[in-house]
mmCIF file of C-alpha atoms and ligand atoms in Angstrom:
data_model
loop_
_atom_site.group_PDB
_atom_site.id
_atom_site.type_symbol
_atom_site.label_atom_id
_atom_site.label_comp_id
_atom_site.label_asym_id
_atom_site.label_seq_id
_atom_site.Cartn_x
_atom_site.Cartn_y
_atom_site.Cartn_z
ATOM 1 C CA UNK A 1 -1.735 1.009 -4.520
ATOM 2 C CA UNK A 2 -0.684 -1.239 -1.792
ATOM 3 C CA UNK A 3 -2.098 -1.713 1.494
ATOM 4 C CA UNK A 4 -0.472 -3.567 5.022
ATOM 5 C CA UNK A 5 -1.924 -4.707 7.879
ATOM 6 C CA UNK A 6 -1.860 -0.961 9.825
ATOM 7 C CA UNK A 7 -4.240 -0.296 12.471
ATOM 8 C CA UNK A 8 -7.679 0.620 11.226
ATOM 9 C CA UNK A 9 -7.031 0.046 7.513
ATOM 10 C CA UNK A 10 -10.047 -2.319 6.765
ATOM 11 C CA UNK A 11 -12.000 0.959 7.766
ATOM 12 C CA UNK A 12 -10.165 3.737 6.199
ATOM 13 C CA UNK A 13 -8.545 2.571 3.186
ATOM 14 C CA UNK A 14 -12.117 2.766 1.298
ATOM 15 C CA UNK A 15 -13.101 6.268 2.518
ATOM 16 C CA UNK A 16 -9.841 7.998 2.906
ATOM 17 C CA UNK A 17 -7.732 6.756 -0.103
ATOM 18 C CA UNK A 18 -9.544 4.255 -2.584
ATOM 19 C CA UNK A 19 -12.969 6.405 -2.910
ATOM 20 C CA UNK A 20 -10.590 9.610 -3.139
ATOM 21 C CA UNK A 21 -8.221 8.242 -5.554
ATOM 22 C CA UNK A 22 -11.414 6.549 -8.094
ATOM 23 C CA UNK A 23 -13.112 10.060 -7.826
ATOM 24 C CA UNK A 24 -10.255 11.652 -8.972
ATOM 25 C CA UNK A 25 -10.549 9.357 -12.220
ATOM 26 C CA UNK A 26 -7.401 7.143 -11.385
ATOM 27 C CA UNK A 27 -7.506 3.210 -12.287
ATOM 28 C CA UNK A 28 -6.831 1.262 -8.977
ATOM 29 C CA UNK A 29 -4.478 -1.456 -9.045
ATOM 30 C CA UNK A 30 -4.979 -2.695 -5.500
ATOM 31 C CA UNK A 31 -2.312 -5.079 -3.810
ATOM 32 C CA UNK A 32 -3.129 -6.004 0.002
ATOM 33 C CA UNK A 33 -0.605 -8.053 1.694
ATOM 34 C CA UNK A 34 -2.270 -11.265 2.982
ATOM 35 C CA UNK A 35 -2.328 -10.351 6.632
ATOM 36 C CA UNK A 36 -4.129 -7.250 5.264
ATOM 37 C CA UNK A 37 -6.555 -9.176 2.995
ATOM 38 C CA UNK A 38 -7.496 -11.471 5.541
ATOM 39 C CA UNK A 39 -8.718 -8.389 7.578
ATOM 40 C CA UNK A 40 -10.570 -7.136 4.612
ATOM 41 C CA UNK A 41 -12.481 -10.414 4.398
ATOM 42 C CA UNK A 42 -13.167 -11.097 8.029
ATOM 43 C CA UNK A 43 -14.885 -7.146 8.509
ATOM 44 C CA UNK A 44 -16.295 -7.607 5.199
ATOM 45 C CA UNK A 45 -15.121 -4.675 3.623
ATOM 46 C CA UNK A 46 -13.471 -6.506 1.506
ATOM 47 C CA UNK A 47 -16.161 -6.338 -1.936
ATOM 48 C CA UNK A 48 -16.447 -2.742 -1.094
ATOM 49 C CA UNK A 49 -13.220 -1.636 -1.533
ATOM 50 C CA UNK A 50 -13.135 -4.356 -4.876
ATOM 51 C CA UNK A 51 -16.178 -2.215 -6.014
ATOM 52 C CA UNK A 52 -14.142 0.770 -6.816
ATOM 53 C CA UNK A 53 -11.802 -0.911 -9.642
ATOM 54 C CA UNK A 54 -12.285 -3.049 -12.447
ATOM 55 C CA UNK A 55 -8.963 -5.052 -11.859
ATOM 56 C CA UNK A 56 -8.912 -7.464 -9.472
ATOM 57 C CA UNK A 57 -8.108 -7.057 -5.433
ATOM 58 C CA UNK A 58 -4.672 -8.991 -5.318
ATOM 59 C CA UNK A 59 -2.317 -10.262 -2.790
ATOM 60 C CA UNK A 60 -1.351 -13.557 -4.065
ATOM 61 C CA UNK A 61 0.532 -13.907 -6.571
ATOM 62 C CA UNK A 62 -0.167 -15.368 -10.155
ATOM 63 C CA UNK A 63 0.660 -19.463 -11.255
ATOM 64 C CA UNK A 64 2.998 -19.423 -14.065
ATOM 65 C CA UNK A 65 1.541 -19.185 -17.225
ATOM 66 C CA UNK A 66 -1.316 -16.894 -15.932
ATOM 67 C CA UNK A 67 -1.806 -13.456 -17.485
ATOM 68 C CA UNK A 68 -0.879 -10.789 -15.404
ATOM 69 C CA UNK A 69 -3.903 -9.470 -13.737
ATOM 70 C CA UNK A 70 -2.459 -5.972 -12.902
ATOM 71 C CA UNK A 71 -1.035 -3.316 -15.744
ATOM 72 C CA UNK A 72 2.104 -1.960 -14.841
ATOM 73 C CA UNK A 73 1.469 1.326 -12.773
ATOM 74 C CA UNK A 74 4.166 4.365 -13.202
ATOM 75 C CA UNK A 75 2.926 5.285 -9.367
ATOM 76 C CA UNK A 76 2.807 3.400 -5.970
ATOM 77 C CA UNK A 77 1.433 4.420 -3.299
ATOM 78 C CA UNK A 78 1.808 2.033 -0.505
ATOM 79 C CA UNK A 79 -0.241 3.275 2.297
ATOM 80 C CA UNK A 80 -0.813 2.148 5.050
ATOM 81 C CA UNK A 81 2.880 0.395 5.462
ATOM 82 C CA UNK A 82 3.356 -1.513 7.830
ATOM 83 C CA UNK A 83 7.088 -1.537 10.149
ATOM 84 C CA UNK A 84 7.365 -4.969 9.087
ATOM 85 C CA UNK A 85 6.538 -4.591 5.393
ATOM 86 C CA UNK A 86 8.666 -1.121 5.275
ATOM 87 C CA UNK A 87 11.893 -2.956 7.031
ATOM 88 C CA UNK A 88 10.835 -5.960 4.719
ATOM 89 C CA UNK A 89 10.381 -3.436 1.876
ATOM 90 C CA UNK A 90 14.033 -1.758 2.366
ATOM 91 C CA UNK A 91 15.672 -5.270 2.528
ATOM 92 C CA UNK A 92 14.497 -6.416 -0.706
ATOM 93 C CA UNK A 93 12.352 -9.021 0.952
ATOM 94 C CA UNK A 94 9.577 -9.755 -1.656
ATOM 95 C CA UNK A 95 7.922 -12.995 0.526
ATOM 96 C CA UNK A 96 4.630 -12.094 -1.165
ATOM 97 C CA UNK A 97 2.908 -10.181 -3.824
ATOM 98 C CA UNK A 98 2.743 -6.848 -2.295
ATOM 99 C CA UNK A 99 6.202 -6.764 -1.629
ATOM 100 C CA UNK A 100 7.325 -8.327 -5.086
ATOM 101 C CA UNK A 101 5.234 -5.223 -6.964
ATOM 102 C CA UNK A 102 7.237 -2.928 -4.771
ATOM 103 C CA UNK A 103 10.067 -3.859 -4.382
ATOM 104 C CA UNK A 104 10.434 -3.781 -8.418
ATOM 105 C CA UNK A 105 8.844 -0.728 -8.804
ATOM 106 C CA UNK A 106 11.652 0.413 -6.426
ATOM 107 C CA UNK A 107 14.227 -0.603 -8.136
ATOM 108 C CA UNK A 108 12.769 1.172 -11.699
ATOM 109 C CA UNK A 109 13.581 4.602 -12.227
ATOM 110 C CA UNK A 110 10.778 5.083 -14.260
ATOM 111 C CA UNK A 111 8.143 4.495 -11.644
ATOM 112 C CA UNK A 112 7.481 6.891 -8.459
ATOM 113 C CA UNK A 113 7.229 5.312 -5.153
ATOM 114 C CA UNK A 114 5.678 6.803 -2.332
ATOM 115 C CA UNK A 115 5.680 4.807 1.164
ATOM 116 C CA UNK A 116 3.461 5.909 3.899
ATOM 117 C CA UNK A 117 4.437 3.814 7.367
ATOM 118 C CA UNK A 118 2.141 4.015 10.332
ATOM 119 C CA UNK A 119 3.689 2.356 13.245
ATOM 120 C CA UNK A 120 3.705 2.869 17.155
ATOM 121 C CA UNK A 121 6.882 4.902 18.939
ATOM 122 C CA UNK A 122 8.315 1.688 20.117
ATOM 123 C CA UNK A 123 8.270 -0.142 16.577
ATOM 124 C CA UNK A 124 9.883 3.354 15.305
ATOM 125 C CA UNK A 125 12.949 3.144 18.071
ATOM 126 C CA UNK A 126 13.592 -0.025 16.346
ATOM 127 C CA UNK A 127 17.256 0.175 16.068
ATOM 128 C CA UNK A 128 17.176 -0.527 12.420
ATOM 129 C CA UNK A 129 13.935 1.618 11.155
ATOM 130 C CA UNK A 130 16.063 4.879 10.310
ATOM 131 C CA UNK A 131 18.445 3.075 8.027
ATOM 132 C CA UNK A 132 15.256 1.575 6.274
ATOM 133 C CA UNK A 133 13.928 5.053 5.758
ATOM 134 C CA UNK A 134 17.110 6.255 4.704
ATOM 135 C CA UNK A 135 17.658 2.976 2.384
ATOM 136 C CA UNK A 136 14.027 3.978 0.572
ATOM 137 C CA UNK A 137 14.552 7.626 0.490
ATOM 138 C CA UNK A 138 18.025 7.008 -1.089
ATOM 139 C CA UNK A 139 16.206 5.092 -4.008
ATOM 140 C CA UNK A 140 13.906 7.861 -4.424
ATOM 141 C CA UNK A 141 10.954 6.977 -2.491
ATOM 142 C CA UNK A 142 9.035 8.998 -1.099
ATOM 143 C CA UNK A 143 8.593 8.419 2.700
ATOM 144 C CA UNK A 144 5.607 10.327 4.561
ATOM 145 C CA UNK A 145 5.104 8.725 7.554
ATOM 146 C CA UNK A 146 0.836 8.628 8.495
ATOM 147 C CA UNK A 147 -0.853 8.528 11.891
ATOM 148 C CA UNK A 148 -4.267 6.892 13.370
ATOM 149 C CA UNK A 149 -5.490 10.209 14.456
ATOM 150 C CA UNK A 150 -5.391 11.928 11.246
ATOM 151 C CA UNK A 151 -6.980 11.172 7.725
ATOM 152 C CA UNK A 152 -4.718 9.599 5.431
ATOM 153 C CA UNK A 153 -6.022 11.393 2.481
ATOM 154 C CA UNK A 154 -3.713 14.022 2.010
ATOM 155 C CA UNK A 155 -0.924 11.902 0.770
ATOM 156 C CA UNK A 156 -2.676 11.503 -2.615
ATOM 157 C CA UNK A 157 -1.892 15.555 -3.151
ATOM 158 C CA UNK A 158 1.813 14.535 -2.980
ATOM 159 C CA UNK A 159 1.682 12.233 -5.776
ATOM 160 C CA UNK A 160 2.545 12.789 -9.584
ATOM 161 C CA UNK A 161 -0.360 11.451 -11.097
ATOM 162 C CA UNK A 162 -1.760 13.088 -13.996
ATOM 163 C CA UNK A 163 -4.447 11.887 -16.804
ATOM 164 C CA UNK A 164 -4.549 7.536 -17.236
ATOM 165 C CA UNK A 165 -1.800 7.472 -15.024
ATOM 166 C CA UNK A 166 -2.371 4.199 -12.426
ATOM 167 C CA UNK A 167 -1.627 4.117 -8.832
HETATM 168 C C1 LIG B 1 -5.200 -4.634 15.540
HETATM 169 C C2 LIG B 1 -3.784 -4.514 15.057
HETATM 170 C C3 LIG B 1 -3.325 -3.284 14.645
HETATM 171 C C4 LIG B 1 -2.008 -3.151 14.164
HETATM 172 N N1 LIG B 1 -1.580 -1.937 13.735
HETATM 173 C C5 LIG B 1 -0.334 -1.798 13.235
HETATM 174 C C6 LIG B 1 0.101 -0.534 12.731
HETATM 175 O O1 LIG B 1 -0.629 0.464 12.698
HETATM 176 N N2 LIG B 1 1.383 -0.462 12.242
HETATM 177 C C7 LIG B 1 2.204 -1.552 12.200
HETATM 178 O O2 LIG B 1 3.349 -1.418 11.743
HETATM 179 N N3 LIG B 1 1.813 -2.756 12.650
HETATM 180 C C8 LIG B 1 0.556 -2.912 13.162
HETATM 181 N N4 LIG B 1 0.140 -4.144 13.589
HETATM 182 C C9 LIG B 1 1.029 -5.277 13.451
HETATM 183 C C10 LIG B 1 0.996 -5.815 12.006
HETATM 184 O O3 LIG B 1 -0.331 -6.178 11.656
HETATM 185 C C11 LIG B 1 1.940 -7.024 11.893
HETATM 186 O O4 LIG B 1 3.277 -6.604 12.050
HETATM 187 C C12 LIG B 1 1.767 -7.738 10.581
HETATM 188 O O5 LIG B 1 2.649 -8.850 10.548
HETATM 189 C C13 LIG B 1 2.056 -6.842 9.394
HETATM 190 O O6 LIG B 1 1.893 -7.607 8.229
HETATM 191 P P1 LIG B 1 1.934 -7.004 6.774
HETATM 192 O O7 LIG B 1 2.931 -5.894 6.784
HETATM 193 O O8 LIG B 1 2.350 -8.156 5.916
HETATM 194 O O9 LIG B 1 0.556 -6.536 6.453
HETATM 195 C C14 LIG B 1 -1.157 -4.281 14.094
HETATM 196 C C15 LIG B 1 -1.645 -5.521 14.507
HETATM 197 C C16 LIG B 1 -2.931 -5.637 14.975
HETATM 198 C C17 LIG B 1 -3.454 -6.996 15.390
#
């Protein structure tokens, strides 16, 4: 799963999608993008969130020659996405590690992408947002946009994960 810099994600990510997705016996591979991480670590939530996975909490990326410290996951859940990192995500724009890991997984067949924006009504009248959406839906992601008034939980229900599977 991958995580942006969205209003009140250093609070909710733990409660209303990590803790949900670990109790439901999934393997977290977490990604934050730095802006993101650097919330994480200034509210201290940071460990807490790192508590519910045995891989590590990413968002830079490896040095070459470096294992891999991630398996590869056949679901992403990128929640909550940022306008910037959606826009970024549509254009191919993989300026760090979040971005890399998604922007491949969107371009494999094999691997189901879901993308969960949470942005204000002006950043959404952004003359270019509905060709982004329409750019991610038309290489089969799955685009559910979330709010700050209601839990963000429910978009794990949505996703086809099933036994070791690894969002
Ligand atoms: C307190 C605060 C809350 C924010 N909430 C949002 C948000 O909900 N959605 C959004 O698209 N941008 C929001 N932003 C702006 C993003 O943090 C900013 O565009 C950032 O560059 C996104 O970086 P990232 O996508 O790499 O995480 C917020 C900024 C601040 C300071």
């Amino acid at each position: 799963m991958v995580a942006a810099a969205c209003y009140g994600v250093e609070r909710r990510l733990y409660d209303e999608i990590a803790k949900p997705a670990a109790e439901r016996g999934w393997r977290l591979a977490i990604t934050l993008t730095p802006t993101a991480e650097r919330w994480f670590r200034a509210s201290g939530e940071f460990d807490r969130v790192a508590s519910l996975t045995d891989l590590p909490v990413r968002s830079e990326s490896r040095l070459p020659g470096e294992p891999r410290p991630h398996p590869d996951p056949s679901t992403f859940l990128f929640v909550p996405a940022s306008a910037s990192s959606t826009a970024k995500l549509a254009l191919g724009i993989a300026d760090n590690q979040a971005l890399t890991v998604l922007c491949e997984a969107l371009g494999n067949p094999g691997v189901h992408v879901s993308v969960c924006p949470q942005l204000s009504p002006e950043q959404a009248r952004h003359p270019a947002w509905r060709g982004h959406l329409a750019t991610l839906r038309g290489a089969g992601a799955v685009v559910t946009t979330v709010s700050p008034d209601q839990p963000w939980t429910g978009v794990l229900d949505a996703l086809p994960v099933t036994g070791t599977d690894r969002p």
